[in-house]
PDB file of C-alpha atoms and ligand atoms in Angstrom:
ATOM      1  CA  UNK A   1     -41.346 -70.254  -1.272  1.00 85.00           C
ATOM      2  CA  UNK A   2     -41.455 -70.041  -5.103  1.00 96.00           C
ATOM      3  CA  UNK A   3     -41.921 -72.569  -7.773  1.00 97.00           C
ATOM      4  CA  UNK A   4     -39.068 -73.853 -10.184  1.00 98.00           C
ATOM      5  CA  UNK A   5     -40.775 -74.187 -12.940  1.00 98.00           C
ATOM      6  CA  UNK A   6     -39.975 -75.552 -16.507  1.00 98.00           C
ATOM      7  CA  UNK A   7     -42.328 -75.360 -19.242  1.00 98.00           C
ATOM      8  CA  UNK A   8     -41.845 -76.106 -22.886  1.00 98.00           C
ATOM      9  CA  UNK A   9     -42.881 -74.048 -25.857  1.00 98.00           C
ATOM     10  CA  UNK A  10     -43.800 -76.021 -28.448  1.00 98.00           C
ATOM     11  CA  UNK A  11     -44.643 -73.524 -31.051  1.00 98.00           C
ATOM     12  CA  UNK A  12     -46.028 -74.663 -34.099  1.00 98.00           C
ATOM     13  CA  UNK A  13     -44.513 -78.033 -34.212  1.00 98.00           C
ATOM     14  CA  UNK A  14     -44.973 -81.384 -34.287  1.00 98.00           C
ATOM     15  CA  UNK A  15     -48.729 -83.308 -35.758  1.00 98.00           C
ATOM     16  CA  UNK A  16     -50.781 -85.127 -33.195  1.00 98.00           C
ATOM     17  CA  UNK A  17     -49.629 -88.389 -33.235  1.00 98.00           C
ATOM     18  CA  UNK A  18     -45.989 -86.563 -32.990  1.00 98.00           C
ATOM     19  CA  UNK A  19     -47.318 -84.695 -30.360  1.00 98.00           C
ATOM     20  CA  UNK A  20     -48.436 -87.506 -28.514  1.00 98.00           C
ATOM     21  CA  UNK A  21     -45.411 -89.304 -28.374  1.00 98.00           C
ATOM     22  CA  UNK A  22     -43.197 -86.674 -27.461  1.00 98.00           C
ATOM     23  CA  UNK A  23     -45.393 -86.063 -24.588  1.00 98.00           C
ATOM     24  CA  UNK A  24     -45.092 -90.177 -23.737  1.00 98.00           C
ATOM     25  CA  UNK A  25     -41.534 -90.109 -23.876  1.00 98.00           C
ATOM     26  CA  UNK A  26     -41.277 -86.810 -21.498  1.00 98.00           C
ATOM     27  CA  UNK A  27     -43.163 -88.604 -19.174  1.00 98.00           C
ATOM     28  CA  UNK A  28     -41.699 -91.580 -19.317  1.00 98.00           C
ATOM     29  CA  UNK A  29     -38.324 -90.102 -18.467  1.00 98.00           C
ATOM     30  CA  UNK A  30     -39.537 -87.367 -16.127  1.00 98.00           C
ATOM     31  CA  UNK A  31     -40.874 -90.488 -14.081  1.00 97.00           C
ATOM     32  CA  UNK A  32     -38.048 -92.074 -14.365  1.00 97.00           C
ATOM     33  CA  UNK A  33     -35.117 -89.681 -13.811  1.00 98.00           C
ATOM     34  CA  UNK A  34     -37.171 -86.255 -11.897  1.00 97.00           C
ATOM     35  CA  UNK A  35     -37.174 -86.875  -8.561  1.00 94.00           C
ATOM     36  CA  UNK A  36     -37.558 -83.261  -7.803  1.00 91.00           C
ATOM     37  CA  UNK A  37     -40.613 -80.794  -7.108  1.00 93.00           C
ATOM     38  CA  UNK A  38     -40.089 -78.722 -10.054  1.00 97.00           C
ATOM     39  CA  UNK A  39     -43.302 -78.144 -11.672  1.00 98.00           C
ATOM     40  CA  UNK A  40     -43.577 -79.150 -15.308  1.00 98.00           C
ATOM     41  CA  UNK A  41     -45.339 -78.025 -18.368  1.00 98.00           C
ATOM     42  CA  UNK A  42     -45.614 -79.038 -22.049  1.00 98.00           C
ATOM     43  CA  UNK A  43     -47.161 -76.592 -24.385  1.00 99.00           C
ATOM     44  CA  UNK A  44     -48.689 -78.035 -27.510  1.00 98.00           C
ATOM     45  CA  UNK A  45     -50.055 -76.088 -30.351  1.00 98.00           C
ATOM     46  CA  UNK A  46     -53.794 -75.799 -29.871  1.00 98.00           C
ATOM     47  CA  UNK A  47     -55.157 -78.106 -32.107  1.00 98.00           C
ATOM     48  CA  UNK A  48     -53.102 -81.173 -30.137  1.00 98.00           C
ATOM     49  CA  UNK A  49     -53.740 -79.799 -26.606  1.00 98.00           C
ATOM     50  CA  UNK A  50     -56.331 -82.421 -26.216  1.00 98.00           C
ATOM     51  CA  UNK A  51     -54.544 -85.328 -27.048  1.00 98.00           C
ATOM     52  CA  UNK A  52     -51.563 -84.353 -25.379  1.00 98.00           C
ATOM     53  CA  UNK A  53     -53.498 -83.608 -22.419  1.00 98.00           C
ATOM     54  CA  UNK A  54     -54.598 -86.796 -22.502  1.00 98.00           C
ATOM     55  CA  UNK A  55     -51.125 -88.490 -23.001  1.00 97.00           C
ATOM     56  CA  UNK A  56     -50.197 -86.305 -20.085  1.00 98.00           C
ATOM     57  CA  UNK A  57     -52.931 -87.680 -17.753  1.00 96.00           C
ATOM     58  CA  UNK A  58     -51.947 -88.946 -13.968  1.00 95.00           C
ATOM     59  CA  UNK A  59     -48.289 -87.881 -14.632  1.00 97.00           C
ATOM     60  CA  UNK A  60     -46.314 -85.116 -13.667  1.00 96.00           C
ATOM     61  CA  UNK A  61     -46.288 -83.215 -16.642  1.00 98.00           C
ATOM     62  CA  UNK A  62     -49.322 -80.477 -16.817  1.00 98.00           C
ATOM     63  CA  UNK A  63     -50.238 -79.424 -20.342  1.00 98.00           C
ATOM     64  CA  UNK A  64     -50.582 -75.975 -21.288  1.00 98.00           C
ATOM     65  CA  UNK A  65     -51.819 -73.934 -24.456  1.00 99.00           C
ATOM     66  CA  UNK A  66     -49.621 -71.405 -26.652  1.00 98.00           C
ATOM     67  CA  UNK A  67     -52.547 -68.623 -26.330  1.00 98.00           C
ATOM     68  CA  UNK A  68     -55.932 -68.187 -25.995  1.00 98.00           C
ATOM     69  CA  UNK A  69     -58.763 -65.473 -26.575  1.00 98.00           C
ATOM     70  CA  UNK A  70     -59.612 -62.362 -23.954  1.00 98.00           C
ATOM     71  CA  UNK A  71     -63.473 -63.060 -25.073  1.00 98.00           C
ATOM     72  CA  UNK A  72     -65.468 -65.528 -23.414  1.00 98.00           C
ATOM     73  CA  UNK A  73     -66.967 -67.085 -26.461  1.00 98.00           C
ATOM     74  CA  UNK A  74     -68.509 -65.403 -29.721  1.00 98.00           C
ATOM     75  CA  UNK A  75     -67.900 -64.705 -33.383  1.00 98.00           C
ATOM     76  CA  UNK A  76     -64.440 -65.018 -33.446  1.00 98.00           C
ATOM     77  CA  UNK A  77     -63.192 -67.192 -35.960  1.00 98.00           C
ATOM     78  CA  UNK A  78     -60.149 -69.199 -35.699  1.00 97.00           C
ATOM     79  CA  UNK A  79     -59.761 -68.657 -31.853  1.00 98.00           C
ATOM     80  CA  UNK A  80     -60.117 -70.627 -28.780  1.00 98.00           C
ATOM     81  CA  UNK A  81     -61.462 -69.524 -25.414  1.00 98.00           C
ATOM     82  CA  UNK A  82     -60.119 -70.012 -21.959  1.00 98.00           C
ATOM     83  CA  UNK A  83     -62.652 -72.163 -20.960  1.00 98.00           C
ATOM     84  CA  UNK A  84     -61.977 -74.614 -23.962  1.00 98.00           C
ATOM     85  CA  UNK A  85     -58.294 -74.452 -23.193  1.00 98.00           C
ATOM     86  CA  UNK A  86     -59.254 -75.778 -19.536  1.00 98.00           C
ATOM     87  CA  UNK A  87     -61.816 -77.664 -20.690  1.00 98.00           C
ATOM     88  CA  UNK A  88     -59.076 -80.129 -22.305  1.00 98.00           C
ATOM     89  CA  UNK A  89     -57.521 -80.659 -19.092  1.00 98.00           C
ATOM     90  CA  UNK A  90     -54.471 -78.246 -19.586  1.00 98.00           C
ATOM     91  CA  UNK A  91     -53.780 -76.279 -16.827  1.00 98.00           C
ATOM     92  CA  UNK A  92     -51.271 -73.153 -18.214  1.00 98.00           C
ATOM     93  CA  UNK A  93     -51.123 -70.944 -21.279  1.00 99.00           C
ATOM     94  CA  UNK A  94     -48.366 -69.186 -22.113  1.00 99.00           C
ATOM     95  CA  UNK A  95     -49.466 -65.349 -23.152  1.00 98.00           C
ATOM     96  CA  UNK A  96     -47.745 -62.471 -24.189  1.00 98.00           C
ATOM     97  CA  UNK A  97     -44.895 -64.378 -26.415  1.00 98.00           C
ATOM     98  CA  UNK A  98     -43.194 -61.765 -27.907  1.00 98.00           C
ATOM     99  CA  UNK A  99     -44.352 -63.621 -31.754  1.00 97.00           C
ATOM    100  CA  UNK A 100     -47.845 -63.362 -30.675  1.00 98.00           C
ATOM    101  CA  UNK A 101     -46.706 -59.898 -29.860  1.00 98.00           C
ATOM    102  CA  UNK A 102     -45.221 -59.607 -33.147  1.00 96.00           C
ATOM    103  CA  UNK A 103     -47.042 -61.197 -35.819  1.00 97.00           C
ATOM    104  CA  UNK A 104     -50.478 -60.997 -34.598  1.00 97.00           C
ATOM    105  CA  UNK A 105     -49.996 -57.323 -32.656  1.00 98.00           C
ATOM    106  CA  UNK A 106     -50.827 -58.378 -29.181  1.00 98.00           C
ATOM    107  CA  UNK A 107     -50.796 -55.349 -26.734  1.00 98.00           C
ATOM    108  CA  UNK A 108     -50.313 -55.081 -23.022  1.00 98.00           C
ATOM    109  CA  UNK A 109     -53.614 -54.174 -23.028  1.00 98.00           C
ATOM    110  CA  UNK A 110     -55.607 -56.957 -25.065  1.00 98.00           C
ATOM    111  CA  UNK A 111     -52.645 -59.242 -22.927  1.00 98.00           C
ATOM    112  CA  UNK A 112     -54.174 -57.985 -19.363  1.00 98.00           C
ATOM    113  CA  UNK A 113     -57.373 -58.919 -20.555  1.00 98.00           C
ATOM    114  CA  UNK A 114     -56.428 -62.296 -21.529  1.00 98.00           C
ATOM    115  CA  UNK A 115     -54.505 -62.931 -18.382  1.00 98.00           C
ATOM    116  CA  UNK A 116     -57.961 -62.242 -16.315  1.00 98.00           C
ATOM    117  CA  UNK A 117     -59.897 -64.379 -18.648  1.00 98.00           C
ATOM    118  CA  UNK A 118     -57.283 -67.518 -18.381  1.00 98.00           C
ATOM    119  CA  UNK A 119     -57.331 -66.616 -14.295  1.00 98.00           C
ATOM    120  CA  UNK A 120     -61.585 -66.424 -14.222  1.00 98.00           C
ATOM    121  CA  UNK A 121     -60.721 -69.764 -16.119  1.00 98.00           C
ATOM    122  CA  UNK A 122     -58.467 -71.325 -13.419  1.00 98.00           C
ATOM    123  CA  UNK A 123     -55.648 -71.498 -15.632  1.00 98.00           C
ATOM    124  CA  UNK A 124     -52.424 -70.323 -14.448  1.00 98.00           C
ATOM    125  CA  UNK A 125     -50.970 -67.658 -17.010  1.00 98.00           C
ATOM    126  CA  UNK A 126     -47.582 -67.323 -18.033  1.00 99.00           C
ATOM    127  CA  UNK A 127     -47.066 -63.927 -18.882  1.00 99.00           C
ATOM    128  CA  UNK A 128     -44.049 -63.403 -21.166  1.00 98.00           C
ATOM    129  CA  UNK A 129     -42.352 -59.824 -21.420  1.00 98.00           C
ATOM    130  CA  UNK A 130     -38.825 -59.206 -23.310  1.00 98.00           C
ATOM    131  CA  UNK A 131     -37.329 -56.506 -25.086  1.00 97.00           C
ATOM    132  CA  UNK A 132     -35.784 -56.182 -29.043  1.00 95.00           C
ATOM    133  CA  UNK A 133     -31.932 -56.010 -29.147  1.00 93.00           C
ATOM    134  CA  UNK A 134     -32.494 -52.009 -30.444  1.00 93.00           C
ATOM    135  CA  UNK A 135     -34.268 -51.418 -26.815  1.00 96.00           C
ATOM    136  CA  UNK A 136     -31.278 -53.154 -25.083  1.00 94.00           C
ATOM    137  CA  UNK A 137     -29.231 -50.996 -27.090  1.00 92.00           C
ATOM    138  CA  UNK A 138     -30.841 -47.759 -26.300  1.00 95.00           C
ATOM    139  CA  UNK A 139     -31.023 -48.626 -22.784  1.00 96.00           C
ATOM    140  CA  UNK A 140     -34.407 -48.494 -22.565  1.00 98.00           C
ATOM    141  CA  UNK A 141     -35.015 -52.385 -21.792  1.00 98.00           C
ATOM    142  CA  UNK A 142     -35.361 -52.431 -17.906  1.00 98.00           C
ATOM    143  CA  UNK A 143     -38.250 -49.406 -18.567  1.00 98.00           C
ATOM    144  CA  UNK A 144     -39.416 -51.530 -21.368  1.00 98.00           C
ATOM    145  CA  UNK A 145     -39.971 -54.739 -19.534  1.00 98.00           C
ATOM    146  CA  UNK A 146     -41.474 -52.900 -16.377  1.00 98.00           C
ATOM    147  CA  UNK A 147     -44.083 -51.355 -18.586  1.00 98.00           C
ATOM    148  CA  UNK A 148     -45.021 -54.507 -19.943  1.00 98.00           C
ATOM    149  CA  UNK A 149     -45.863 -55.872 -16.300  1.00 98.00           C
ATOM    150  CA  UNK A 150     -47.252 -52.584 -15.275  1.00 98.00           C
ATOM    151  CA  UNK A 151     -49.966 -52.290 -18.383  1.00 98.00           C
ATOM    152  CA  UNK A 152     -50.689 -56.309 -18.294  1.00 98.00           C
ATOM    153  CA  UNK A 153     -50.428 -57.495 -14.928  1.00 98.00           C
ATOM    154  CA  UNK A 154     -50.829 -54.318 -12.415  1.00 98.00           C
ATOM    155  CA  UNK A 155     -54.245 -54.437 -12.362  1.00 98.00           C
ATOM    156  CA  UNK A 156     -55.052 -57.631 -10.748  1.00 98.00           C
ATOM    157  CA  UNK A 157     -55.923 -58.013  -6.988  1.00 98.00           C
ATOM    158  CA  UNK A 158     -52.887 -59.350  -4.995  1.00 98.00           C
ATOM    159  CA  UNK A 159     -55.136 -62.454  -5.133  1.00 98.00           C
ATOM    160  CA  UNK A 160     -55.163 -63.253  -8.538  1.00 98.00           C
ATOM    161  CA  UNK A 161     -51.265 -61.503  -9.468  1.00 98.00           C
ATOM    162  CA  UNK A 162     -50.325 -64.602  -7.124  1.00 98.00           C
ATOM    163  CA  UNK A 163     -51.585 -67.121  -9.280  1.00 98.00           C
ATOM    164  CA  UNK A 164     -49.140 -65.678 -12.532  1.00 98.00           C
ATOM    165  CA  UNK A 165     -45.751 -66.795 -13.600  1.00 98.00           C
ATOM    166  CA  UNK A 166     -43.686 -64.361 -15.219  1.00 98.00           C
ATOM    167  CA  UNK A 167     -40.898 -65.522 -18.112  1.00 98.00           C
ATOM    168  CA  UNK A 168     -38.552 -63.006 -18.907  1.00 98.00           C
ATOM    169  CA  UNK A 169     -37.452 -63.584 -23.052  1.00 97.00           C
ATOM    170  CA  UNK A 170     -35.178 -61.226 -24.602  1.00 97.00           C
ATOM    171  CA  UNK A 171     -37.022 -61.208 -27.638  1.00 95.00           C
ATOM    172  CA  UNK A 172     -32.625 -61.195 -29.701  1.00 92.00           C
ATOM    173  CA  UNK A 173     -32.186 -64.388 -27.861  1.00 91.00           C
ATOM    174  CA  UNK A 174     -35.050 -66.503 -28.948  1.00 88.00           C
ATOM    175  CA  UNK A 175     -34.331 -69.116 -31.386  1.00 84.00           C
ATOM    176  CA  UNK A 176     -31.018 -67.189 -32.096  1.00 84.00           C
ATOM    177  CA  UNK A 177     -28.937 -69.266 -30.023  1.00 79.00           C
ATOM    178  CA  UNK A 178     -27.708 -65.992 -28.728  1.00 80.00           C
ATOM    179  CA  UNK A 179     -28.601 -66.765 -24.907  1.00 82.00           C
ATOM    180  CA  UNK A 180     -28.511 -63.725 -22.529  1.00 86.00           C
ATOM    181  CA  UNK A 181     -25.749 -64.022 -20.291  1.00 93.00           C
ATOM    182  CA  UNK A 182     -26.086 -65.372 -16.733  1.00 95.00           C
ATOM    183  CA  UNK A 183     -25.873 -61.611 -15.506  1.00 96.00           C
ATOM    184  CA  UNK A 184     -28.078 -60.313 -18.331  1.00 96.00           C
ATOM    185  CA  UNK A 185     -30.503 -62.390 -17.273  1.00 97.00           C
ATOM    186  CA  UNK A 186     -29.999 -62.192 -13.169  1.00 98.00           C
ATOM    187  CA  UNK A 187     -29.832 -58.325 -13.757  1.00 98.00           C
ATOM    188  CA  UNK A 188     -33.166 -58.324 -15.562  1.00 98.00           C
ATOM    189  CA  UNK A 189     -34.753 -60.752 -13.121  1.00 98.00           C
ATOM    190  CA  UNK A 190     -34.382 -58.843  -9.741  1.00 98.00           C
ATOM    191  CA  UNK A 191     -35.319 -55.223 -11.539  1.00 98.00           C
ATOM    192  CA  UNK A 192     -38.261 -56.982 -12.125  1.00 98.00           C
ATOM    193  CA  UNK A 193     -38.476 -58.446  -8.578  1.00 98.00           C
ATOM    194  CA  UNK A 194     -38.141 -55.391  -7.412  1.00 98.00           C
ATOM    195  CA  UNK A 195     -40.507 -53.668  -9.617  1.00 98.00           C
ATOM    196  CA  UNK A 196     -43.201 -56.256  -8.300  1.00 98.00           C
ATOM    197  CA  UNK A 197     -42.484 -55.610  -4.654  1.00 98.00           C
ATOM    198  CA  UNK A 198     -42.924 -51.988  -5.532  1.00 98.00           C
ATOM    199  CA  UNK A 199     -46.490 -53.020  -6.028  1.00 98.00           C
ATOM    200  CA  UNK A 200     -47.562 -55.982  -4.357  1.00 98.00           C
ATOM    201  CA  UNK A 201     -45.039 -56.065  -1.477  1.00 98.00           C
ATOM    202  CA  UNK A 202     -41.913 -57.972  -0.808  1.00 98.00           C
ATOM    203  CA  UNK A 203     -43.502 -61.599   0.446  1.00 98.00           C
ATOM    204  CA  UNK A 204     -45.576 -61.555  -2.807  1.00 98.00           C
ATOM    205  CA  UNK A 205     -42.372 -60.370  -4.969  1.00 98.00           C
ATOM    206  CA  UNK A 206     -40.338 -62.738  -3.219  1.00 98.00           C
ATOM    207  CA  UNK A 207     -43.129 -65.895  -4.015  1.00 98.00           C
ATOM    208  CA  UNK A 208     -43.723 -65.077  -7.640  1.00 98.00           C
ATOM    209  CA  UNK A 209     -42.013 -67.523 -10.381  1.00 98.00           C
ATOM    210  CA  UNK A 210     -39.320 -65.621 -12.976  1.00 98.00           C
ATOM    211  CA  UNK A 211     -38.631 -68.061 -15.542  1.00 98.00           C
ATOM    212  CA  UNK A 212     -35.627 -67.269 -18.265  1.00 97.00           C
ATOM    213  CA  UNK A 213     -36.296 -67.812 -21.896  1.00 96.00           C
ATOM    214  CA  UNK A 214     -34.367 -67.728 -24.929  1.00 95.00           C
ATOM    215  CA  UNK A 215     -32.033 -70.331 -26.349  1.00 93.00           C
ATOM    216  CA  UNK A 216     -32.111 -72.171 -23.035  1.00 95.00           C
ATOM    217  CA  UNK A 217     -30.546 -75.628 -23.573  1.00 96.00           C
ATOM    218  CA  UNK A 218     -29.177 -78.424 -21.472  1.00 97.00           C
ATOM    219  CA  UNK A 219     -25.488 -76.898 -21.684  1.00 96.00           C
ATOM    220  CA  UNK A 220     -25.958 -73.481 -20.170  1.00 96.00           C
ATOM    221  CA  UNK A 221     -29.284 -74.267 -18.206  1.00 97.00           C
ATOM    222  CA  UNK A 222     -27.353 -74.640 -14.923  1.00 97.00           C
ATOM    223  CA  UNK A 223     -25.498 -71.713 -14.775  1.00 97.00           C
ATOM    224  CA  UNK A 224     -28.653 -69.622 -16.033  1.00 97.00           C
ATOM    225  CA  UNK A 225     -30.993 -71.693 -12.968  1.00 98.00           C
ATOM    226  CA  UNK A 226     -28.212 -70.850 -10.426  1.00 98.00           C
ATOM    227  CA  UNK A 227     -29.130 -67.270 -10.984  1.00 98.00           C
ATOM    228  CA  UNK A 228     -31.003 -66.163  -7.211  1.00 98.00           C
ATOM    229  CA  UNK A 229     -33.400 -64.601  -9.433  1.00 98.00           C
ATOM    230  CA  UNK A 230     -34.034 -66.989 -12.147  1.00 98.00           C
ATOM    231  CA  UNK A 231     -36.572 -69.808 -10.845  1.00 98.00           C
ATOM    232  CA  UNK A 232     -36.512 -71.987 -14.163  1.00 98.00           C
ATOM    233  CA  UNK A 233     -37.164 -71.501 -18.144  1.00 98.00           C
ATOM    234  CA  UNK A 234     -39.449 -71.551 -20.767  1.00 98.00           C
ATOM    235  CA  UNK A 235     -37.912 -73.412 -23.563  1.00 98.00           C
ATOM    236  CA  UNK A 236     -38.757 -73.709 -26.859  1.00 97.00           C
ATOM    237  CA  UNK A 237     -36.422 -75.373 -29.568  1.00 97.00           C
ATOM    238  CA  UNK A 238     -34.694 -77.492 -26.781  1.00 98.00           C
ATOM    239  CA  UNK A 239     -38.139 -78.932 -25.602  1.00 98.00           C
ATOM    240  CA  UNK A 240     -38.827 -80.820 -28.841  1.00 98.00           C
ATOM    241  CA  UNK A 241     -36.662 -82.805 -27.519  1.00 98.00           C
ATOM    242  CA  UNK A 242     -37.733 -84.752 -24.527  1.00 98.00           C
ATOM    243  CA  UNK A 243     -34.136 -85.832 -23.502  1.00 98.00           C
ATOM    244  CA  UNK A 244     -32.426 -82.314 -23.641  1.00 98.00           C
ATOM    245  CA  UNK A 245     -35.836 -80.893 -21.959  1.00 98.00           C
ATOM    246  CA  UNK A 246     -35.426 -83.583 -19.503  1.00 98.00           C
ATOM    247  CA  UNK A 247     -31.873 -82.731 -18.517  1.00 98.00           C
ATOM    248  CA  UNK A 248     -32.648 -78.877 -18.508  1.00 98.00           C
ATOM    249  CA  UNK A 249     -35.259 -79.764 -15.687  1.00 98.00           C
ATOM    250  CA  UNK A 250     -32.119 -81.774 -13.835  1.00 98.00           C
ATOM    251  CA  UNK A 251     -30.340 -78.531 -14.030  1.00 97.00           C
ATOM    252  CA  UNK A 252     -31.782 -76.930 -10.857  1.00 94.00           C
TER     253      UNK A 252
HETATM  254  P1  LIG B 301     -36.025 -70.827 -27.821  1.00 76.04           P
HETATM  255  O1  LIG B 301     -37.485 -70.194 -27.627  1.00 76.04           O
HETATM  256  O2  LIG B 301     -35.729 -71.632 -26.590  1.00 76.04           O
HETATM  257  O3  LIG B 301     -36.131 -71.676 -29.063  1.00 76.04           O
HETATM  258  O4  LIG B 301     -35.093 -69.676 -27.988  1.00 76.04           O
HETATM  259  C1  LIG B 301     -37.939 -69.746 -26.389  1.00 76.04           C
HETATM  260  C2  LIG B 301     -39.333 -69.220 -26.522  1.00 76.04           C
HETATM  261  O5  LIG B 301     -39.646 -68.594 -27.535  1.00 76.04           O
HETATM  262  O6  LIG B 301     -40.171 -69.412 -25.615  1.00 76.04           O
END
């Protein structure tokens, strides 16, 4: 059976002591109100992972970095390794986001070798794809998204593909407050499905985590979750705010 999953993009937001206390009051309300196996993930920017993994400590919040580096170590200024990511006891990191894509020209390529580094690292990737409103509009966005799986992700053992969560982010929803539609985003969700079991199988198709992304908030989280296809979000304005992220993870 596959994960729900909710994880929160942080971006670059909040100092460290603001980190910190978002992170105590998500935990203190996660404990308080989540009674449910949904796993959950706040991702700081990097230079607050630390603390925030250590606000996050012996709760059931993981912690999880925004990116890291395909290189082990090495003269690369201004970027963090896997290992450091794990190293402050986060557990995820989000790669792929289509403004990494963006602004600092990720490729699929550079992305599948950052996915095996964070996986040689033990941390769980989660491998964002998404297409531009022109793609949509050209029709080109299912062949879009399916490339970006194929070039980043189809060359890991069935082992390691296991251990990746994929979020789905229409790159025209995010931060727009343009959400995809609850069919826009289903649709999407089982052509990739299916593009996975094409590959790997159905059992490991059927086990991997989908989460939606873009302008997912506490008022249209429920009917996006109650998608078949759609096993939880990544969510980045509405998790600076630990009660709407909090009632987004009560919407399964
Ligand atoms: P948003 O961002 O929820 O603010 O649209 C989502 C994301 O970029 O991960």
């Amino acid at each position: 059976m596959r994960k729900h999953i909710v994880a929160g993009n942080w971006k670059m937001n909040k100092t460290l002591d603001e980190s910190k206390a978002l992170a105590s009051e998500l935990v203190a309300l996660v404990k308080k109100e989540v009674n449910t196996d949904t796993e959950i993930v706040a991702c700081p920017t990097m230079v607050n992972l630390a603390g925030v993994s250590d606000a996050l400590k012996g709760s059931p919040v993981h912690a999880g970095a925004q990116n890291c580096h395909q290189e082990e170590s090495g003269a690369f200024t201004g970027e963090c390794s896997a290992a450091m990511v794990k190293a402050t006891g986060a557990t995820h990191v989000i790669l792929g986001h289509s403004e990494r894509r963006e602004f600092f020209k990720e490729t699929n390529e550079e992305l599948a070798q950052k996915v095996k580094m964070a996986l040689k690292e033990g941390l769980t990737p989660i491998f964002c794809c998404g297409e531009t409103l022109d793609q949509r509009e050209a029709g080109i966005h299912f062949d879009h998204v399916k490339k970006q799986l194929t070039e980043s992700l189809f060359s890991l053992s069935e082992a390691d593909f296991k251990k990746v969560v994929i979020a789905y982010e229409p790159i025209w929803a995010i931060g727009t407050g343009k959400t995809a539609s609850s069919d826009q985003a289903q649709e999407m969700h089982s052509v990739l499905r299916k593009h996975i079991e094409g590959k790997y199988g159905a059992q490991v198709a059927d086990d991997t985590s989908l989460l939606y992304g873009g302008s997912c908030k506490p008022g249209n989280a429920k009917e996006l979750f109650a998608c078949p296809d759609v096993d939880g979000g990544l969510i980045g304005g509405a998790s600076l705010k630990a009660r709407d992220f909090v009632d987004i993870i009560l919407s399964f």
